[in-house]
PDB file of C-alpha atoms in Angstrom:
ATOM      1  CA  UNK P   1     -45.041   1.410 -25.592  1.00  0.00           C
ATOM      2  CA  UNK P   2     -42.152  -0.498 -26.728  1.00  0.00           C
ATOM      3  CA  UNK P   3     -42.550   1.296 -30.355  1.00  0.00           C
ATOM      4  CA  UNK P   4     -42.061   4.695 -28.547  1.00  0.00           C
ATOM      5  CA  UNK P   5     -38.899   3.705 -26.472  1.00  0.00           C
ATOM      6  CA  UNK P   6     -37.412   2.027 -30.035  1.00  0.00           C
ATOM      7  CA  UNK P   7     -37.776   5.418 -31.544  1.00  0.00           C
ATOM      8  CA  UNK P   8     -36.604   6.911 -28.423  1.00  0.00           C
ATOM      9  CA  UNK P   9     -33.471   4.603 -28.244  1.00  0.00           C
ATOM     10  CA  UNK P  10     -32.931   5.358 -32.277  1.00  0.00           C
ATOM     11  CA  UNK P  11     -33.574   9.064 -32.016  1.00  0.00           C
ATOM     12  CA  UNK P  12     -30.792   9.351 -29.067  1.00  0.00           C
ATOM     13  CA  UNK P  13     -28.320   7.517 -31.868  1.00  0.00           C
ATOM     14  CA  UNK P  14     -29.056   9.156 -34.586  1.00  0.00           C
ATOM     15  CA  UNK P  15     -28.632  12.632 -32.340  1.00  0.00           C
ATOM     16  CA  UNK P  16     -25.222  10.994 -30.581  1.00  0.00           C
ATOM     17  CA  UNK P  17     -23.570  10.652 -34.142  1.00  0.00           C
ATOM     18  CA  UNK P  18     -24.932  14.128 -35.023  1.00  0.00           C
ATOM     19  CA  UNK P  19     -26.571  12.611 -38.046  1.00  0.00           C
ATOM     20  CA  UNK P  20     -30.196  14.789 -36.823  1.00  0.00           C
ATOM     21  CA  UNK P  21     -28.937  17.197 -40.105  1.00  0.00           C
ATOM     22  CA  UNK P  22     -29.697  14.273 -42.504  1.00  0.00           C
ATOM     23  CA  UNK P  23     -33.843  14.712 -41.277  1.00  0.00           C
ATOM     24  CA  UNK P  24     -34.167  18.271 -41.820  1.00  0.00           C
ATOM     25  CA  UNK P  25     -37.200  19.204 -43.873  1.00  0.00           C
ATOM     26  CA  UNK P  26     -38.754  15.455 -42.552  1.00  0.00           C
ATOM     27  CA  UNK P  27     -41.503  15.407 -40.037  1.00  0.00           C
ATOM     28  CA  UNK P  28     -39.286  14.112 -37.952  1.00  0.00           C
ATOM     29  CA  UNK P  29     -36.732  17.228 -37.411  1.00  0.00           C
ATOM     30  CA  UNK P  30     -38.957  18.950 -34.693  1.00  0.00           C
ATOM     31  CA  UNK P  31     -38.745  15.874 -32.235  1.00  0.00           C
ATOM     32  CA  UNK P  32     -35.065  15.336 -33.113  1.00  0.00           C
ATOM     33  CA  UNK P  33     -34.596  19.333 -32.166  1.00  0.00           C
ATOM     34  CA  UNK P  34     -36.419  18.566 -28.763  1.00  0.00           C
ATOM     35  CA  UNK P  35     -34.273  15.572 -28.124  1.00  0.00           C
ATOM     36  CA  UNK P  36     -30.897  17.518 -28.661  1.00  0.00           C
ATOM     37  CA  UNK P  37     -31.526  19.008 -24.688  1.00  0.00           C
ATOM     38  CA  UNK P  38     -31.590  15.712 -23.426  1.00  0.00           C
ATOM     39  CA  UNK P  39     -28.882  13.461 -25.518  1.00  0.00           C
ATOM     40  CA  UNK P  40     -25.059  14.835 -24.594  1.00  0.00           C
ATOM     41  CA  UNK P  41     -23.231  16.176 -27.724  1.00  0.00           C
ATOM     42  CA  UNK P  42     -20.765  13.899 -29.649  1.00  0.00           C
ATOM     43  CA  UNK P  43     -17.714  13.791 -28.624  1.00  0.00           C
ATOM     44  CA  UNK P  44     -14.937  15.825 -30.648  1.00  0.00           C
ATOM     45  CA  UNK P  45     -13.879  12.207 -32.185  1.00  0.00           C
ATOM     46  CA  UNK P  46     -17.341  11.521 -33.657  1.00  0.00           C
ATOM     47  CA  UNK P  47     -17.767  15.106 -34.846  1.00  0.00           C
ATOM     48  CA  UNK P  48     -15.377  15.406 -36.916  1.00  0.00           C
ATOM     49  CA  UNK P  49     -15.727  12.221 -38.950  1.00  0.00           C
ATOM     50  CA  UNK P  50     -17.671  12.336 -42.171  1.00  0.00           C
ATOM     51  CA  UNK P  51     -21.508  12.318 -42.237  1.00  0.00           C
ATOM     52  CA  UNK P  52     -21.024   8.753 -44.057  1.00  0.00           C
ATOM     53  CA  UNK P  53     -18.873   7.111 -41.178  1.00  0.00           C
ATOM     54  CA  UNK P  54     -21.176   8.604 -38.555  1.00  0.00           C
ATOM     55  CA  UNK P  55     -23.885   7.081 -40.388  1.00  0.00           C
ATOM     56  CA  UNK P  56     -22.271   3.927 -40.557  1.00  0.00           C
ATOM     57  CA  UNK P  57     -20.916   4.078 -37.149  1.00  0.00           C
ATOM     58  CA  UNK P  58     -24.639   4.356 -35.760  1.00  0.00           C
ATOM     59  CA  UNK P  59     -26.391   1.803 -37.742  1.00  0.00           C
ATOM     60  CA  UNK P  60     -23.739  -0.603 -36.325  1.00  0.00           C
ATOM     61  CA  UNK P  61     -24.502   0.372 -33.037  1.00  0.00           C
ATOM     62  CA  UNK P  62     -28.137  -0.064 -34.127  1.00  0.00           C
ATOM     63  CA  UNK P  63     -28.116  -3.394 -34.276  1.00  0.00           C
ATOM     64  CA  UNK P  64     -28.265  -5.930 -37.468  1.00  0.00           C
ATOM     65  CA  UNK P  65     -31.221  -5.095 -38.961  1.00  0.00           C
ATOM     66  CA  UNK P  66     -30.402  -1.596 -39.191  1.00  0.00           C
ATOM     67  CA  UNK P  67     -26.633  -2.996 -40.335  1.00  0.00           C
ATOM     68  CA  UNK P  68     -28.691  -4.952 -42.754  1.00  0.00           C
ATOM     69  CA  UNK P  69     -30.433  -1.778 -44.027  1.00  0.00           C
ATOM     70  CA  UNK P  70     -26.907   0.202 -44.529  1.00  0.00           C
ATOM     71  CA  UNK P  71     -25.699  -2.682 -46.824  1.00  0.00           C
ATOM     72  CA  UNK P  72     -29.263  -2.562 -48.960  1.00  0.00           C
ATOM     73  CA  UNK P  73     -28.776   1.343 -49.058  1.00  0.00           C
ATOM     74  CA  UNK P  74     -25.410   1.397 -50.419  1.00  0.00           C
ATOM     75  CA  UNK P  75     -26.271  -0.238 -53.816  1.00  0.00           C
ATOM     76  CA  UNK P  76     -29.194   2.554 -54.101  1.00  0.00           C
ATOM     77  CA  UNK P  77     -26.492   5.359 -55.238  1.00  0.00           C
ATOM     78  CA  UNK P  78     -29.501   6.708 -57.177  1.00  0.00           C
ATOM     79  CA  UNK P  79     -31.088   7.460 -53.401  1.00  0.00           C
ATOM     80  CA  UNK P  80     -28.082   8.776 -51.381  1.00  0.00           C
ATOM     81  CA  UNK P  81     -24.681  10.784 -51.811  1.00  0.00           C
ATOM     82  CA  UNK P  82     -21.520   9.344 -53.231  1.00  0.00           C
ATOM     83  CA  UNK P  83     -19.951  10.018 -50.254  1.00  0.00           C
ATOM     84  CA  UNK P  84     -22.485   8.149 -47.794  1.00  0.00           C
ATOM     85  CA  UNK P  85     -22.992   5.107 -50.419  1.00  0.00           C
ATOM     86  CA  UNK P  86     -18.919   4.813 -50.292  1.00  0.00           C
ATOM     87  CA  UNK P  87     -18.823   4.707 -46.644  1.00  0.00           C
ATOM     88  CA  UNK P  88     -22.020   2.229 -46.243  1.00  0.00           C
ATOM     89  CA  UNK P  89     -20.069  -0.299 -48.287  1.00  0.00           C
ATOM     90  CA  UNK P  90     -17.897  -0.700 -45.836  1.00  0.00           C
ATOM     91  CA  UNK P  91     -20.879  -2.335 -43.746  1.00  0.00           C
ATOM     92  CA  UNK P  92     -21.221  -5.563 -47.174  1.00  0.00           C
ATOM     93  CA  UNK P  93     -17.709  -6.896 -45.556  1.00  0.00           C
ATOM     94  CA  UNK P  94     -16.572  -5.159 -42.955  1.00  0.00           C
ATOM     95  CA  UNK P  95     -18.675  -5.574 -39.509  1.00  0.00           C
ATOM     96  CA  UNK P  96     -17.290  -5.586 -36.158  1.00  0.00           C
ATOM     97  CA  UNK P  97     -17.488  -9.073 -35.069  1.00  0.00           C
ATOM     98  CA  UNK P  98     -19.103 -10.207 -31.563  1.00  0.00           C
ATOM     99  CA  UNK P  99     -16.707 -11.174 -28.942  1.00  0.00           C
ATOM    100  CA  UNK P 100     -15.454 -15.237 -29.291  1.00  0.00           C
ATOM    101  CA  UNK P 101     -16.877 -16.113 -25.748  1.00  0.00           C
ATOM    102  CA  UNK P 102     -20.334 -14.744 -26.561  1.00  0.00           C
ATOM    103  CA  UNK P 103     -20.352 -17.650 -29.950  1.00  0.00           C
ATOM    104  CA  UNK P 104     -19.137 -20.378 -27.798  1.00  0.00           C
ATOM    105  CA  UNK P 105     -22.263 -19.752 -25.040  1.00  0.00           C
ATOM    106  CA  UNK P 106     -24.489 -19.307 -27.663  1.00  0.00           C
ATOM    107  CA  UNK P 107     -23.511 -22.536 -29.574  1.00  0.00           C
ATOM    108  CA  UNK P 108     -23.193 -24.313 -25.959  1.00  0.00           C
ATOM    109  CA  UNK P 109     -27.114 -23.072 -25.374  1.00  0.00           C
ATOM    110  CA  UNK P 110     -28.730 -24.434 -28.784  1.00  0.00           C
ATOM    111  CA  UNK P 111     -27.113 -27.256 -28.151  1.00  0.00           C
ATOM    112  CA  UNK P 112     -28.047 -27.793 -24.741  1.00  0.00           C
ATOM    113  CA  UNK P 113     -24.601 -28.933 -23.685  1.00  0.00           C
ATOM    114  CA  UNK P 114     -20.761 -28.037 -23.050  1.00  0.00           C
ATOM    115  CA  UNK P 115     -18.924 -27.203 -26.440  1.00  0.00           C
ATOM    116  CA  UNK P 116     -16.003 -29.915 -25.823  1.00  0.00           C
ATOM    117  CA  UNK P 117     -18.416 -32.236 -26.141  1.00  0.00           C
ATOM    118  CA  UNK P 118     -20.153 -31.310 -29.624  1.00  0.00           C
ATOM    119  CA  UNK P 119     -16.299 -30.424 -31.065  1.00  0.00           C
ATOM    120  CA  UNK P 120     -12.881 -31.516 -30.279  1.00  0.00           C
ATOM    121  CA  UNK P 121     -11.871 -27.806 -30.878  1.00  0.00           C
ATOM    122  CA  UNK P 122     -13.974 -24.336 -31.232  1.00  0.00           C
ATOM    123  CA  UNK P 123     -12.076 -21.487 -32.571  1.00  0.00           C
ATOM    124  CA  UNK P 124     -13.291 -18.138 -30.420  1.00  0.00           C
ATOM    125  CA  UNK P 125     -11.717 -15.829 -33.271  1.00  0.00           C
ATOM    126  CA  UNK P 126     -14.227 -15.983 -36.182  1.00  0.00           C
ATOM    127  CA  UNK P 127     -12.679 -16.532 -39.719  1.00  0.00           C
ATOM    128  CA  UNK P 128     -15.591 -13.850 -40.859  1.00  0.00           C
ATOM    129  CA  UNK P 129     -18.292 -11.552 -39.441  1.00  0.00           C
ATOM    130  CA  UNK P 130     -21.400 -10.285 -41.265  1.00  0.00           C
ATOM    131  CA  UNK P 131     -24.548  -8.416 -40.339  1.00  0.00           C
ATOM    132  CA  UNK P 132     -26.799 -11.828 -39.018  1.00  0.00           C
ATOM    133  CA  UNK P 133     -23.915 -13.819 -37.897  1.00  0.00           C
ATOM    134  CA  UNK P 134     -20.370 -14.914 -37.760  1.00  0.00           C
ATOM    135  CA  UNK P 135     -18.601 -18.132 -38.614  1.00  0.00           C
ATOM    136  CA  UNK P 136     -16.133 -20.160 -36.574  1.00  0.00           C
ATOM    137  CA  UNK P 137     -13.948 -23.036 -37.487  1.00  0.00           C
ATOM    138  CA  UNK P 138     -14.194 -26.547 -35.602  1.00  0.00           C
ATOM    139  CA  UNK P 139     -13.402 -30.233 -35.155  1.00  0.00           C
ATOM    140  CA  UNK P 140     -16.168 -32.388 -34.934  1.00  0.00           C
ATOM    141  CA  UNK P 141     -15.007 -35.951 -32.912  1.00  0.00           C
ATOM    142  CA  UNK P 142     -12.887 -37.835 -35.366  1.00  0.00           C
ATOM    143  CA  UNK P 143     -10.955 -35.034 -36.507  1.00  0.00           C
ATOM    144  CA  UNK P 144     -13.754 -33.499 -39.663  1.00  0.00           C
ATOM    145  CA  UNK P 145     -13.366 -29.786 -40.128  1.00  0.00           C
ATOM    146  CA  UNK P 146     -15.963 -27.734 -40.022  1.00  0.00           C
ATOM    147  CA  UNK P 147     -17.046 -24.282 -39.804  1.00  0.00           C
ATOM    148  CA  UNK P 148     -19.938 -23.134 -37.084  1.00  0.00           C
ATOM    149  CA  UNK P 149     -22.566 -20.243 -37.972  1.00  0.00           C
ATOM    150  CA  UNK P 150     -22.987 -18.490 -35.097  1.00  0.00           C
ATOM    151  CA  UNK P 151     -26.125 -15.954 -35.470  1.00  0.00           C
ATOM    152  CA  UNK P 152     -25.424 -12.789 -33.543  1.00  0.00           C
ATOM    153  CA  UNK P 153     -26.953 -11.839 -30.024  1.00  0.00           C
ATOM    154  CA  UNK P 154     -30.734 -11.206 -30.001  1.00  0.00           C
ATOM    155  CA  UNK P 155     -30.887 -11.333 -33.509  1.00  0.00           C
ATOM    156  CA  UNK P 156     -34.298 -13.042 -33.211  1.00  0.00           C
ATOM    157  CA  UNK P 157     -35.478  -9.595 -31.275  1.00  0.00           C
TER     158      UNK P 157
END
């Protein structure tokens, strides 16, 4: 069951971006054409951006793994379009990071304790964001610098 509501979740994105034209010809294009009643339209904004930054738009919203997958893709320009490999690209250095608050609980909950005690200072604003996780700076008691790897939200799902 939870197979068939992950392809249901990732059928309703792929149709939201309008990205259902990629699958035609693919086994898959009949239950996509099904889904269209049920899934509102994209918005005029998401329409009208290029099949490679609606592709790109909706494997972020995917989730890493499928963020993870975009970056893989874009090196295979013998597989996909110039256009869509140029766009994907974008996902090797360019991902959205996860808001600063979120890091801090997270790093609070592995460690099993407040954050001003494990680090004199925790920068919320990451210094860079990637598909598993993001990295903060911080001061360890006694004034060392370090930088914290923060792995993104239910990336272990």
């Amino acid at each position: 069951m939870k197979s068939v509501l992950r392809a249901s979740r990732i059928g309703r994105v792929l149709l939201r971006y309008r990205l259902d034209d990629l699958l035609d010809g693919t086994p898959v294009e009949r239950w996509l054409r099904l889904g269209r009643t049920f899934v509102p339209r994209a918005s005029a904004e998401i329409a009208s951006q290029p099949r490679g930054a609606r592709l790109r738009l909706a494997l972020q919203e995917l989730g890493p793994i499928f963020v993870k997958f975009g970056q893989i893709l874009s090196t295979r320009r013998d597989l996909i379009p110039p256009d869509i490999a140029e766009e994907l690209t974008l996902l090797q250095d360019r991902v959205a990071p996860f808001d600063g608050d979120v890091a801090r609980a997270l790093v609070e909950q592995e460690l099993g304790r407040p954050i001003h005690e494990a680090f004199e200072q925790f920068d919320t604003t990451p210094l860079a964001s990637a598909s598993i996780a993001q990295v903060h700076a911080a001061t360890l008691p006694g004034g060392r610098e370090v930088v914290v790897k923060v792995l993104r939200p239910d990336i272990r799902k």
